[in-house]
PDB file of C-alpha atoms in Angstrom:
ATOM      1  CA  MET A   1       4.366 -10.671  12.119  1.00 40.00           C
ATOM      2  CA  ASN A   2       3.104  -7.647  14.039  1.00 40.00           C
ATOM      3  CA  ILE A   3       0.391  -6.067  11.913  1.00 40.00           C
ATOM      4  CA  ARG A   4      -2.808  -5.172  13.728  1.00 39.00           C
ATOM      5  CA  ARG A   5      -5.055  -8.124  14.419  1.00 36.00           C
ATOM      6  CA  LEU A   6      -3.433 -11.135  12.794  1.00 37.00           C
ATOM      7  CA  ILE A   7      -5.521 -13.945  11.338  1.00 38.00           C
ATOM      8  CA  PRO A   8      -4.715 -17.273  13.051  1.00 41.00           C
ATOM      9  CA  ALA A   9      -2.775 -19.503  10.667  1.00 40.00           C
ATOM     10  CA  ALA A  10      -4.947 -22.494  11.478  1.00 42.00           C
ATOM     11  CA  ALA A  11      -8.091 -20.600  10.515  1.00 43.00           C
ATOM     12  CA  VAL A  12      -6.530 -19.466   7.277  1.00 41.00           C
ATOM     13  CA  THR A  13      -5.315 -22.952   6.447  1.00 41.00           C
ATOM     14  CA  GLY A  14      -8.756 -24.378   7.110  1.00 43.00           C
ATOM     15  CA  ALA A  15     -10.373 -21.827   4.830  1.00 42.00           C
ATOM     16  CA  VAL A  16      -7.835 -22.605   2.134  1.00 41.00           C
ATOM     17  CA  VAL A  17      -8.495 -26.326   2.336  1.00 38.00           C
ATOM     18  CA  LEU A  18     -12.226 -25.750   2.068  1.00 37.00           C
ATOM     19  CA  GLY A  19     -11.711 -23.406  -0.860  1.00 40.00           C
ATOM     20  CA  LEU A  20      -9.366 -25.717  -2.716  1.00 36.00           C
ATOM     21  CA  THR A  21     -11.694 -28.677  -2.376  1.00 36.00           C
ATOM     22  CA  ALA A  22     -14.499 -26.583  -3.828  1.00 35.00           C
ATOM     23  CA  VAL A  23     -12.802 -25.930  -7.130  1.00 34.00           C
ATOM     24  CA  THR A  24     -10.981 -27.862  -9.801  1.00 33.00           C
ATOM     25  CA  ALA A  25      -7.606 -26.497 -10.800  1.00 35.00           C
ATOM     26  CA  CYS A  26      -7.427 -25.301 -14.375  1.00 36.00           C
ATOM     27  CA  SER A  27      -4.462 -24.818 -16.619  1.00 35.00           C
ATOM     28  CA  SER A  28      -2.734 -21.446 -16.221  1.00 38.00           C
ATOM     29  CA  ASP A  29      -1.142 -21.654 -19.656  1.00 44.00           C
ATOM     30  CA  SER A  30      -1.333 -18.252 -21.347  1.00 41.00           C
ATOM     31  CA  SER A  31      -3.009 -19.809 -24.375  1.00 42.00           C
ATOM     32  CA  ASP A  32      -5.956 -21.098 -22.344  1.00 51.00           C
ATOM     33  CA  HIS A  33      -7.092 -18.201 -20.154  1.00 57.00           C
ATOM     34  CA  LYS A  34     -10.394 -18.393 -18.355  1.00 54.00           C
ATOM     35  CA  SER A  35     -11.596 -14.805 -18.824  1.00 57.00           C
ATOM     36  CA  GLY A  36     -12.659 -14.658 -22.425  1.00 67.00           C
ATOM     37  CA  GLY A  37      -9.117 -14.955 -23.719  1.00 86.00           C
ATOM     38  CA  ARG A  38      -7.750 -12.458 -21.185  1.00 94.00           C
ATOM     39  CA  LEU A  39      -5.222 -13.233 -18.483  1.00 97.00           C
ATOM     40  CA  ASP A  40      -7.018 -13.995 -15.211  1.00 96.00           C
ATOM     41  CA  VAL A  41      -5.159 -11.855 -12.643  1.00 97.00           C
ATOM     42  CA  VAL A  42      -5.756 -11.818  -8.877  1.00 97.00           C
ATOM     43  CA  ALA A  43      -4.372  -8.816  -6.970  1.00 98.00           C
ATOM     44  CA  SER A  44      -4.085  -8.761  -3.187  1.00 97.00           C
ATOM     45  CA  PHE A  45      -5.172  -5.135  -2.639  1.00 97.00           C
ATOM     46  CA  TYR A  46      -5.566  -1.813  -4.442  1.00 97.00           C
ATOM     47  CA  PRO A  47      -1.934  -0.777  -5.177  1.00 98.00           C
ATOM     48  CA  MET A  48      -1.360  -4.183  -6.784  1.00 98.00           C
ATOM     49  CA  GLN A  49      -4.702  -4.006  -8.604  1.00 98.00           C
ATOM     50  CA  PHE A  50      -3.795  -0.589 -10.052  1.00 98.00           C
ATOM     51  CA  LEU A  51      -0.516  -1.898 -11.469  1.00 98.00           C
ATOM     52  CA  ALA A  52      -2.136  -5.005 -12.942  1.00 98.00           C
ATOM     53  CA  GLU A  53      -4.905  -3.009 -14.613  1.00 98.00           C
ATOM     54  CA  ARG A  54      -2.695  -0.248 -15.972  1.00 98.00           C
ATOM     55  CA  ILE A  55       0.045  -2.543 -17.270  1.00 98.00           C
ATOM     56  CA  GLY A  56      -2.215  -5.396 -18.341  1.00 98.00           C
ATOM     57  CA  GLY A  57      -4.701  -3.175 -20.136  1.00 98.00           C
ATOM     58  CA  ASP A  58      -7.180  -5.014 -22.355  1.00 97.00           C
ATOM     59  CA  HIS A  59      -5.300  -8.289 -22.033  1.00 98.00           C
ATOM     60  CA  VAL A  60      -6.133  -8.904 -18.367  1.00 98.00           C
ATOM     61  CA  SER A  61      -9.168  -9.397 -16.167  1.00 97.00           C
ATOM     62  CA  VAL A  62      -8.230  -8.243 -12.669  1.00 97.00           C
ATOM     63  CA  THR A  63      -9.908  -9.229  -9.399  1.00 95.00           C
ATOM     64  CA  SER A  64      -8.837  -7.791  -6.042  1.00 96.00           C
ATOM     65  CA  LEU A  65      -8.997  -9.918  -2.898  1.00 96.00           C
ATOM     66  CA  THR A  66      -9.578  -6.750  -0.852  1.00 95.00           C
ATOM     67  CA  LYS A  67     -12.898  -5.074  -1.553  1.00 92.00           C
ATOM     68  CA  PRO A  68     -13.233  -1.250  -1.470  1.00 89.00           C
ATOM     69  CA  GLY A  69     -13.595   0.026   2.094  1.00 86.00           C
ATOM     70  CA  VAL A  70     -11.985  -3.033   3.702  1.00 88.00           C
ATOM     71  CA  GLU A  71      -8.850  -2.354   5.735  1.00 87.00           C
ATOM     72  CA  PRO A  72      -6.233  -4.572   3.979  1.00 91.00           C
ATOM     73  CA  HIS A  73      -4.340  -5.502   7.157  1.00 85.00           C
ATOM     74  CA  ASP A  74      -7.498  -7.055   8.627  1.00 83.00           C
ATOM     75  CA  LEU A  75      -8.548  -9.011   5.532  1.00 91.00           C
ATOM     76  CA  GLU A  76     -10.098 -12.446   5.983  1.00 91.00           C
ATOM     77  CA  LEU A  77     -10.503 -14.616   2.892  1.00 92.00           C
ATOM     78  CA  SER A  78     -13.592 -16.635   2.030  1.00 89.00           C
ATOM     79  CA  PRO A  79     -13.233 -20.238   0.819  1.00 88.00           C
ATOM     80  CA  ARG A  80     -14.261 -19.068  -2.648  1.00 87.00           C
ATOM     81  CA  GLN A  81     -11.495 -16.443  -2.717  1.00 89.00           C
ATOM     82  CA  THR A  82      -8.834 -18.890  -1.625  1.00 89.00           C
ATOM     83  CA  GLY A  83     -10.073 -21.382  -4.172  1.00 86.00           C
ATOM     84  CA  ARG A  84      -9.630 -18.870  -6.981  1.00 87.00           C
ATOM     85  CA  LEU A  85      -5.932 -18.552  -6.205  1.00 94.00           C
ATOM     86  CA  SER A  86      -5.090 -21.996  -7.561  1.00 91.00           C
ATOM     87  CA  ASP A  87      -7.186 -21.224 -10.625  1.00 91.00           C
ATOM     88  CA  ALA A  88      -5.636 -17.842 -11.523  1.00 95.00           C
ATOM     89  CA  ASP A  89      -3.221 -17.215 -14.388  1.00 96.00           C
ATOM     90  CA  PHE A  90      -1.269 -14.621 -12.409  1.00 97.00           C
ATOM     91  CA  ILE A  91      -1.256 -13.507  -8.759  1.00 98.00           C
ATOM     92  CA  LEU A  92       0.228 -10.173  -7.707  1.00 98.00           C
ATOM     93  CA  TYR A  93       0.633  -9.525  -3.976  1.00 98.00           C
ATOM     94  CA  LEU A  94       2.845  -7.822  -1.395  1.00 97.00           C
ATOM     95  CA  LYS A  95       4.202 -10.291   1.129  1.00 95.00           C
ATOM     96  CA  GLY A  96       4.245  -9.069   4.715  1.00 91.00           C
ATOM     97  CA  LEU A  97       1.203  -6.790   4.526  1.00 93.00           C
ATOM     98  CA  GLN A  98      -1.672  -9.288   4.650  1.00 94.00           C
ATOM     99  CA  PRO A  99      -0.934 -12.494   6.604  1.00 93.00           C
ATOM    100  CA  ALA A 100      -4.114 -14.196   5.391  1.00 94.00           C
ATOM    101  CA  VAL A 101      -3.146 -13.648   1.754  1.00 96.00           C
ATOM    102  CA  ASP A 102       0.421 -14.833   2.282  1.00 95.00           C
ATOM    103  CA  GLU A 103      -0.768 -18.065   3.891  1.00 94.00           C
ATOM    104  CA  ALA A 104      -3.489 -18.679   1.300  1.00 95.00           C
ATOM    105  CA  ILE A 105      -1.059 -18.279  -1.606  1.00 95.00           C
ATOM    106  CA  LYS A 106       1.412 -20.609   0.083  1.00 91.00           C
ATOM    107  CA  GLN A 107      -1.255 -23.258   0.607  1.00 89.00           C
ATOM    108  CA  SER A 108      -2.751 -22.886  -2.877  1.00 90.00           C
ATOM    109  CA  GLY A 109       0.358 -24.079  -4.668  1.00 87.00           C
ATOM    110  CA  ALA A 110      -0.221 -21.464  -7.397  1.00 89.00           C
ATOM    111  CA  SER A 111       2.745 -21.252  -9.758  1.00 86.00           C
ATOM    112  CA  HIS A 112       2.348 -17.863 -11.426  1.00 91.00           C
ATOM    113  CA  THR A 113       2.779 -15.584  -8.407  1.00 96.00           C
ATOM    114  CA  LEU A 114       4.731 -12.352  -7.993  1.00 98.00           C
ATOM    115  CA  ASP A 115       5.645 -10.815  -4.638  1.00 98.00           C
ATOM    116  CA  ALA A 116       6.049  -7.065  -5.193  1.00 98.00           C
ATOM    117  CA  ALA A 117       8.370  -6.886  -2.188  1.00 97.00           C
ATOM    118  CA  THR A 118      11.006  -8.747  -4.207  1.00 97.00           C
ATOM    119  CA  LEU A 119      11.075  -6.017  -6.864  1.00 98.00           C
ATOM    120  CA  THR A 120      12.536  -3.266  -4.685  1.00 97.00           C
ATOM    121  CA  THR A 121      14.468  -2.852  -1.425  1.00 96.00           C
ATOM    122  CA  LEU A 122      12.495  -2.813   1.829  1.00 95.00           C
ATOM    123  CA  GLU A 123      13.651  -0.823   4.838  1.00 93.00           C
ATOM    124  CA  ASP A 124      12.822  -0.552   8.537  1.00 86.00           C
ATOM    125  CA  HIS A 125      10.776   2.531   9.399  1.00 75.00           C
ATOM    126  CA  GLY A 126       9.973   1.744  13.037  1.00 61.00           C
ATOM    127  CA  THR A 127       8.349   4.761  14.672  1.00 46.00           C
ATOM    128  CA  GLU A 128       9.283   5.939  18.165  1.00 41.00           C
ATOM    129  CA  THR A 129       6.077   6.319  20.150  1.00 36.00           C
ATOM    130  CA  GLY A 130       6.583   7.240  23.743  1.00 33.00           C
ATOM    131  CA  GLY A 131       9.412   4.850  24.515  1.00 32.00           C
ATOM    132  CA  GLU A 132       8.243   1.883  22.480  1.00 36.00           C
ATOM    133  CA  GLU A 133       9.346   0.941  18.997  1.00 37.00           C
ATOM    134  CA  HIS A 134       6.507   0.160  16.611  1.00 36.00           C
ATOM    135  CA  GLY A 135       7.107  -1.267  13.183  1.00 38.00           C
ATOM    136  CA  HIS A 136       6.120  -3.993  10.749  1.00 39.00           C
ATOM    137  CA  GLU A 137       7.598  -7.439  10.813  1.00 38.00           C
ATOM    138  CA  HIS A 138       7.931  -8.559   7.214  1.00 37.00           C
ATOM    139  CA  GLU A 139       8.176 -12.313   6.974  1.00 37.00           C
ATOM    140  CA  GLY A 140      10.900 -13.480   4.641  1.00 37.00           C
ATOM    141  CA  ASP A 141      12.633 -10.126   4.266  1.00 38.00           C
ATOM    142  CA  GLY A 142      13.549  -9.580   7.901  1.00 41.00           C
ATOM    143  CA  ALA A 143      11.671  -8.394  10.930  1.00 49.00           C
ATOM    144  CA  GLY A 144      10.876  -4.708  10.967  1.00 67.00           C
ATOM    145  CA  ALA A 145      10.707  -4.182   7.188  1.00 86.00           C
ATOM    146  CA  ASP A 146       8.081  -1.621   6.174  1.00 90.00           C
ATOM    147  CA  PRO A 147       5.828  -2.880   3.327  1.00 93.00           C
ATOM    148  CA  HIS A 148       4.368   0.524   2.318  1.00 94.00           C
ATOM    149  CA  ILE A 149       6.567   0.793  -0.777  1.00 97.00           C
ATOM    150  CA  TRP A 150       3.779   2.077  -3.054  1.00 98.00           C
ATOM    151  CA  LEU A 151       3.715   5.442  -1.248  1.00 98.00           C
ATOM    152  CA  ASP A 152       7.150   6.232  -2.706  1.00 98.00           C
ATOM    153  CA  PRO A 153       6.705   6.880  -6.461  1.00 98.00           C
ATOM    154  CA  VAL A 154      10.300   5.819  -7.124  1.00 98.00           C
ATOM    155  CA  LYS A 155       9.966   2.440  -5.407  1.00 98.00           C
ATOM    156  CA  TYR A 156       6.520   1.984  -6.951  1.00 98.00           C
ATOM    157  CA  THR A 157       8.151   2.562 -10.346  1.00 98.00           C
ATOM    158  CA  GLU A 158      10.631  -0.240  -9.636  1.00 98.00           C
ATOM    159  CA  VAL A 159       7.712  -2.518  -8.791  1.00 98.00           C
ATOM    160  CA  ALA A 160       5.828  -1.479 -11.938  1.00 98.00           C
ATOM    161  CA  LYS A 161       8.794  -2.384 -14.133  1.00 98.00           C
ATOM    162  CA  GLY A 162       9.035  -5.791 -12.468  1.00 98.00           C
ATOM    163  CA  VAL A 163       5.319  -6.438 -12.909  1.00 98.00           C
ATOM    164  CA  GLY A 164       5.588  -5.549 -16.589  1.00 98.00           C
ATOM    165  CA  LYS A 165       8.457  -7.973 -17.168  1.00 98.00           C
ATOM    166  CA  SER A 166       6.630 -10.731 -15.301  1.00 98.00           C
ATOM    167  CA  LEU A 167       3.469 -10.264 -17.365  1.00 98.00           C
ATOM    168  CA  GLU A 168       5.569 -10.419 -20.538  1.00 98.00           C
ATOM    169  CA  LYS A 169       6.920 -13.813 -19.487  1.00 96.00           C
ATOM    170  CA  THR A 170       3.509 -15.081 -18.396  1.00 96.00           C
ATOM    171  CA  ASP A 171       1.764 -13.934 -21.582  1.00 96.00           C
ATOM    172  CA  PRO A 172       4.491 -13.491 -24.262  1.00 97.00           C
ATOM    173  CA  GLY A 173       1.930 -13.103 -27.020  1.00 97.00           C
ATOM    174  CA  HIS A 174       1.115  -9.611 -25.726  1.00 98.00           C
ATOM    175  CA  ALA A 175       4.589  -8.671 -24.500  1.00 98.00           C
ATOM    176  CA  ALA A 176       4.823  -5.588 -26.720  1.00 98.00           C
ATOM    177  CA  ASP A 177       1.634  -4.129 -25.266  1.00 98.00           C
ATOM    178  CA  TYR A 178       2.768  -4.816 -21.696  1.00 98.00           C
ATOM    179  CA  ARG A 179       6.041  -2.999 -22.417  1.00 98.00           C
ATOM    180  CA  LYS A 180       4.180  -0.066 -23.931  1.00 98.00           C
ATOM    181  CA  ASN A 181       1.793   0.183 -20.976  1.00 98.00           C
ATOM    182  CA  THR A 182       4.642  -0.131 -18.480  1.00 98.00           C
ATOM    183  CA  ASP A 183       6.585   2.657 -20.189  1.00 98.00           C
ATOM    184  CA  ALA A 184       3.525   4.929 -20.103  1.00 98.00           C
ATOM    185  CA  LEU A 185       2.942   4.280 -16.398  1.00 98.00           C
ATOM    186  CA  VAL A 186       6.624   4.765 -15.557  1.00 98.00           C
ATOM    187  CA  LYS A 187       6.454   8.156 -17.275  1.00 98.00           C
ATOM    188  CA  GLU A 188       3.433   9.146 -15.152  1.00 98.00           C
ATOM    189  CA  LEU A 189       5.141   8.012 -11.967  1.00 98.00           C
ATOM    190  CA  GLY A 190       8.246   9.962 -12.948  1.00 98.00           C
ATOM    191  CA  ALA A 191       6.151  13.107 -13.320  1.00 98.00           C
ATOM    192  CA  LEU A 192       4.585  12.410  -9.912  1.00 98.00           C
ATOM    193  CA  ASP A 193       8.034  12.076  -8.345  1.00 98.00           C
ATOM    194  CA  THR A 194       9.083  15.382  -9.903  1.00 98.00           C
ATOM    195  CA  ALA A 195       5.948  17.069  -8.567  1.00 98.00           C
ATOM    196  CA  TYR A 196       6.727  15.832  -5.040  1.00 98.00           C
ATOM    197  CA  ARG A 197      10.386  16.852  -5.232  1.00 98.00           C
ATOM    198  CA  THR A 198       9.676  20.374  -6.396  1.00 98.00           C
ATOM    199  CA  GLY A 199       6.500  20.788  -4.339  1.00 98.00           C
ATOM    200  CA  LEU A 200       8.138  19.837  -1.036  1.00 98.00           C
ATOM    201  CA  GLU A 201      11.538  21.414  -1.616  1.00 97.00           C
ATOM    202  CA  ASN A 202      10.860  24.714   0.156  1.00 97.00           C
ATOM    203  CA  THR A 203       8.589  24.351   3.200  1.00 97.00           C
ATOM    204  CA  GLY A 204       8.222  26.011   6.583  1.00 96.00           C
ATOM    205  CA  THR A 205       8.630  22.667   8.375  1.00 96.00           C
ATOM    206  CA  LYS A 206       9.671  19.160   7.363  1.00 97.00           C
ATOM    207  CA  THR A 207       7.737  17.318  10.078  1.00 96.00           C
ATOM    208  CA  PHE A 208       4.212  15.910   9.919  1.00 95.00           C
ATOM    209  CA  ILE A 209       2.172  13.886  12.413  1.00 93.00           C
ATOM    210  CA  THR A 210       0.041  10.946  11.279  1.00 91.00           C
ATOM    211  CA  THR A 211      -2.075   8.291  12.982  1.00 86.00           C
ATOM    212  CA  HIS A 212      -0.845   5.593  10.590  1.00 79.00           C
ATOM    213  CA  SER A 213       2.928   5.289  10.286  1.00 86.00           C
ATOM    214  CA  ALA A 214       2.689   4.345   6.611  1.00 91.00           C
ATOM    215  CA  PHE A 215       4.665   7.196   5.094  1.00 95.00           C
ATOM    216  CA  GLY A 216       8.225   6.273   6.019  1.00 94.00           C
ATOM    217  CA  TYR A 217       9.378   5.740   2.426  1.00 97.00           C
ATOM    218  CA  LEU A 218       7.685   8.927   1.239  1.00 98.00           C
ATOM    219  CA  ALA A 219       9.208  10.947   4.086  1.00 97.00           C
ATOM    220  CA  GLU A 220      12.675   9.553   3.431  1.00 97.00           C
ATOM    221  CA  ARG A 221      12.432  10.161  -0.316  1.00 98.00           C
ATOM    222  CA  TYR A 222      11.508  13.836   0.025  1.00 98.00           C
ATOM    223  CA  GLY A 223      13.465  14.841   3.114  1.00 97.00           C
ATOM    224  CA  LEU A 224      10.544  14.842   5.545  1.00 97.00           C
ATOM    225  CA  THR A 225      10.078  13.456   9.060  1.00 96.00           C
ATOM    226  CA  GLN A 226       7.067  11.294   9.890  1.00 95.00           C
ATOM    227  CA  GLU A 227       5.893  11.299  13.517  1.00 93.00           C
ATOM    228  CA  GLY A 228       3.486   8.419  14.162  1.00 89.00           C
ATOM    229  CA  ILE A 229       0.990   8.731  16.988  1.00 85.00           C
ATOM    230  CA  ALA A 230       0.735   5.114  18.088  1.00 65.00           C
ATOM    231  CA  GLY A 231       2.616   2.986  15.585  1.00 61.00           C
ATOM    232  CA  ILE A 232       1.025   1.125  12.706  1.00 54.00           C
ATOM    233  CA  ASP A 233      -2.559   0.938  14.023  1.00 55.00           C
ATOM    234  CA  PRO A 234      -4.425   4.129  13.037  1.00 51.00           C
ATOM    235  CA  GLU A 235      -7.151   3.423  15.611  1.00 56.00           C
ATOM    236  CA  ALA A 236      -4.823   2.830  18.579  1.00 61.00           C
ATOM    237  CA  GLU A 237      -5.105   5.143  21.563  1.00 71.00           C
ATOM    238  CA  PRO A 238      -1.925   7.168  22.153  1.00 73.00           C
ATOM    239  CA  SER A 239      -0.444   7.165  25.637  1.00 79.00           C
ATOM    240  CA  PRO A 240      -0.379  10.389  27.692  1.00 83.00           C
ATOM    241  CA  ALA A 241       3.419  10.338  27.352  1.00 86.00           C
ATOM    242  CA  ARG A 242       3.172  10.176  23.565  1.00 83.00           C
ATOM    243  CA  ILE A 243       0.693  13.052  23.416  1.00 82.00           C
ATOM    244  CA  SER A 244       3.034  15.100  25.563  1.00 86.00           C
ATOM    245  CA  ALA A 245       5.953  14.226  23.290  1.00 89.00           C
ATOM    246  CA  LEU A 246       3.953  15.171  20.198  1.00 89.00           C
ATOM    247  CA  HIS A 247       3.024  18.489  21.791  1.00 89.00           C
ATOM    248  CA  SER A 248       6.728  19.264  22.252  1.00 92.00           C
ATOM    249  CA  ILE A 249       7.536  18.109  18.714  1.00 93.00           C
ATOM    250  CA  ALA A 250       4.724  20.218  17.276  1.00 93.00           C
ATOM    251  CA  GLU A 251       5.996  23.338  19.021  1.00 92.00           C
ATOM    252  CA  LYS A 252       9.643  22.756  18.185  1.00 95.00           C
ATOM    253  CA  LYS A 253       9.102  21.737  14.537  1.00 95.00           C
ATOM    254  CA  LYS A 254       6.222  24.161  13.815  1.00 94.00           C
ATOM    255  CA  VAL A 255       3.822  21.338  12.988  1.00 95.00           C
ATOM    256  CA  THR A 256       0.317  22.504  12.021  1.00 93.00           C
ATOM    257  CA  THR A 257      -1.660  19.361  11.194  1.00 93.00           C
ATOM    258  CA  VAL A 258      -2.419  15.875  12.493  1.00 91.00           C
ATOM    259  CA  PHE A 259      -3.244  13.550   9.592  1.00 93.00           C
ATOM    260  CA  PHE A 260      -5.661  10.618   9.631  1.00 88.00           C
ATOM    261  CA  GLU A 261      -6.684   8.235   6.849  1.00 84.00           C
ATOM    262  CA  THR A 262      -9.870   7.429   4.936  1.00 76.00           C
ATOM    263  CA  LEU A 263     -10.262   3.768   5.980  1.00 73.00           C
ATOM    264  CA  ALA A 264      -9.993   4.334   9.731  1.00 74.00           C
ATOM    265  CA  SER A 265     -11.618   6.428  12.445  1.00 74.00           C
ATOM    266  CA  ASP A 266     -10.435  10.019  12.912  1.00 79.00           C
ATOM    267  CA  LYS A 267     -10.973   9.759  16.696  1.00 81.00           C
ATOM    268  CA  THR A 268      -7.286   9.456  17.595  1.00 80.00           C
ATOM    269  CA  ALA A 269      -6.244  12.289  15.283  1.00 84.00           C
ATOM    270  CA  LYS A 270      -8.904  14.587  16.725  1.00 85.00           C
ATOM    271  CA  THR A 271      -7.838  13.713  20.281  1.00 81.00           C
ATOM    272  CA  VAL A 272      -4.216  14.559  19.570  1.00 83.00           C
ATOM    273  CA  ALA A 273      -5.143  17.681  17.606  1.00 86.00           C
ATOM    274  CA  ARG A 274      -7.335  18.931  20.440  1.00 85.00           C
ATOM    275  CA  ASP A 275      -4.653  18.286  23.051  1.00 81.00           C
ATOM    276  CA  THR A 276      -1.924  19.926  20.985  1.00 81.00           C
ATOM    277  CA  GLY A 277      -3.922  22.759  19.417  1.00 86.00           C
ATOM    278  CA  LEU A 278      -3.397  21.519  15.851  1.00 91.00           C
ATOM    279  CA  LYS A 279      -5.646  21.078  12.820  1.00 92.00           C
ATOM    280  CA  THR A 280      -6.638  17.712  11.307  1.00 91.00           C
ATOM    281  CA  GLY A 281      -6.342  16.618   7.709  1.00 93.00           C
ATOM    282  CA  VAL A 282      -6.390  13.532   5.492  1.00 93.00           C
ATOM    283  CA  LEU A 283      -3.246  11.816   4.243  1.00 95.00           C
ATOM    284  CA  ASP A 284      -4.379   8.748   2.347  1.00 95.00           C
ATOM    285  CA  PRO A 285      -2.167   5.615   2.587  1.00 94.00           C
ATOM    286  CA  LEU A 286      -3.885   4.423  -0.599  1.00 95.00           C
ATOM    287  CA  GLU A 287      -4.693   0.962   0.640  1.00 93.00           C
ATOM    288  CA  GLY A 288      -8.061   1.206  -1.076  1.00 93.00           C
ATOM    289  CA  ILE A 289     -10.214   3.561  -3.168  1.00 93.00           C
ATOM    290  CA  THR A 290     -13.671   4.467  -1.851  1.00 91.00           C
ATOM    291  CA  ASP A 291     -16.259   7.184  -2.447  1.00 90.00           C
ATOM    292  CA  SER A 292     -14.510   9.264   0.210  1.00 89.00           C
ATOM    293  CA  SER A 293     -11.110   9.050  -1.501  1.00 93.00           C
ATOM    294  CA  LYS A 294      -9.818  12.336  -2.884  1.00 94.00           C
ATOM    295  CA  GLY A 295      -9.322  10.949  -6.365  1.00 95.00           C
ATOM    296  CA  ASP A 296     -10.408   8.054  -8.546  1.00 95.00           C
ATOM    297  CA  ASP A 297      -7.068   6.262  -8.785  1.00 97.00           C
ATOM    298  CA  TYR A 298      -3.529   6.071  -7.419  1.00 98.00           C
ATOM    299  CA  ILE A 299      -2.182   9.046  -9.371  1.00 98.00           C
ATOM    300  CA  GLU A 300      -5.052  11.360  -8.416  1.00 98.00           C
ATOM    301  CA  VAL A 301      -4.951  10.462  -4.705  1.00 97.00           C
ATOM    302  CA  MET A 302      -1.173  10.862  -4.578  1.00 98.00           C
ATOM    303  CA  LYS A 303      -1.601  14.351  -6.047  1.00 98.00           C
ATOM    304  CA  SER A 304      -4.194  15.093  -3.347  1.00 98.00           C
ATOM    305  CA  ASN A 305      -1.724  13.866  -0.723  1.00 98.00           C
ATOM    306  CA  LEU A 306       0.895  16.223  -2.124  1.00 98.00           C
ATOM    307  CA  ALA A 307      -1.507  19.164  -1.881  1.00 98.00           C
ATOM    308  CA  ALA A 308      -2.337  18.206   1.725  1.00 97.00           C
ATOM    309  CA  LEU A 309       1.353  17.970   2.635  1.00 98.00           C
ATOM    310  CA  ARG A 310       2.208  21.285   0.962  1.00 98.00           C
ATOM    311  CA  SER A 311      -0.547  23.001   2.939  1.00 97.00           C
ATOM    312  CA  ALA A 312       0.397  21.396   6.258  1.00 96.00           C
ATOM    313  CA  LEU A 313       4.132  21.965   5.821  1.00 97.00           C
ATOM    314  CA  GLY A 314       3.783  25.561   4.679  1.00 96.00           C
ATOM    315  CA  ALA A 315       5.192  25.097   1.182  1.00 96.00           C
ATOM    316  CA  LYS A 316       6.281  28.268  -0.560  1.00 92.00           C
TER     317      LYS A 316
END
């Protein structure tokens, strides 16, 4: 898998073994939860945490493996975190995004797990960057599959529905509430999709430049073109050939802004912007919520992203 700095499998396995020997597995039966009667849910990173909290409501206690401010791709798990996996009632993750999490779940033998990638269709959004093809390799679903499904409200809705159904089966005693919460969230995501469709329908350009090629699904959904600077690593240095290519693209497509993200340095974006005479802005891939995020949750940050895109694309 080709996602930034990968965690060696041996190191992960060792951490898992240490973690699993430090805890005693408990029953994951829905009638014997370990969080004051609530379902003990472990989410891999923020987009999964948001779904678990919104759909689970008062019936779940959610813990995220990725702390605020930590870049999810680079996550390393502590023995205590890996140990909790075998003890959880429900684990929600996205296979192919975090190698350490994938390996830890596999080694834990946890039975109540849900891979969000199985709830929708993944696609290849490799980004041409100066003659080299950069993309994700998604283990299990084919090399090159892009895991950033949560940035497309429609695909995220498909995942939300699947999470709701899975929680109903895991905790049937509260199935009605999970259905109600899922329906409410699906309605919000539908409104978000409508806002994007109408907000990006009439723009001066359809092309945007970003340091992190995470917006392939979003671009495809709303008829836009994403131009990544240096592939999937937002801190990678672009080659002189790529900067030259971006300069030509910016002139031809009337691009105004180079976007960077909240969890990575803006150095690359500023370099490209300076060399191409463009502005810089933030387009948040929503891999985590921090004090610098332009919103307190997924819905709010996605609305901020829409405003940033409308401004950069010259929406009318």
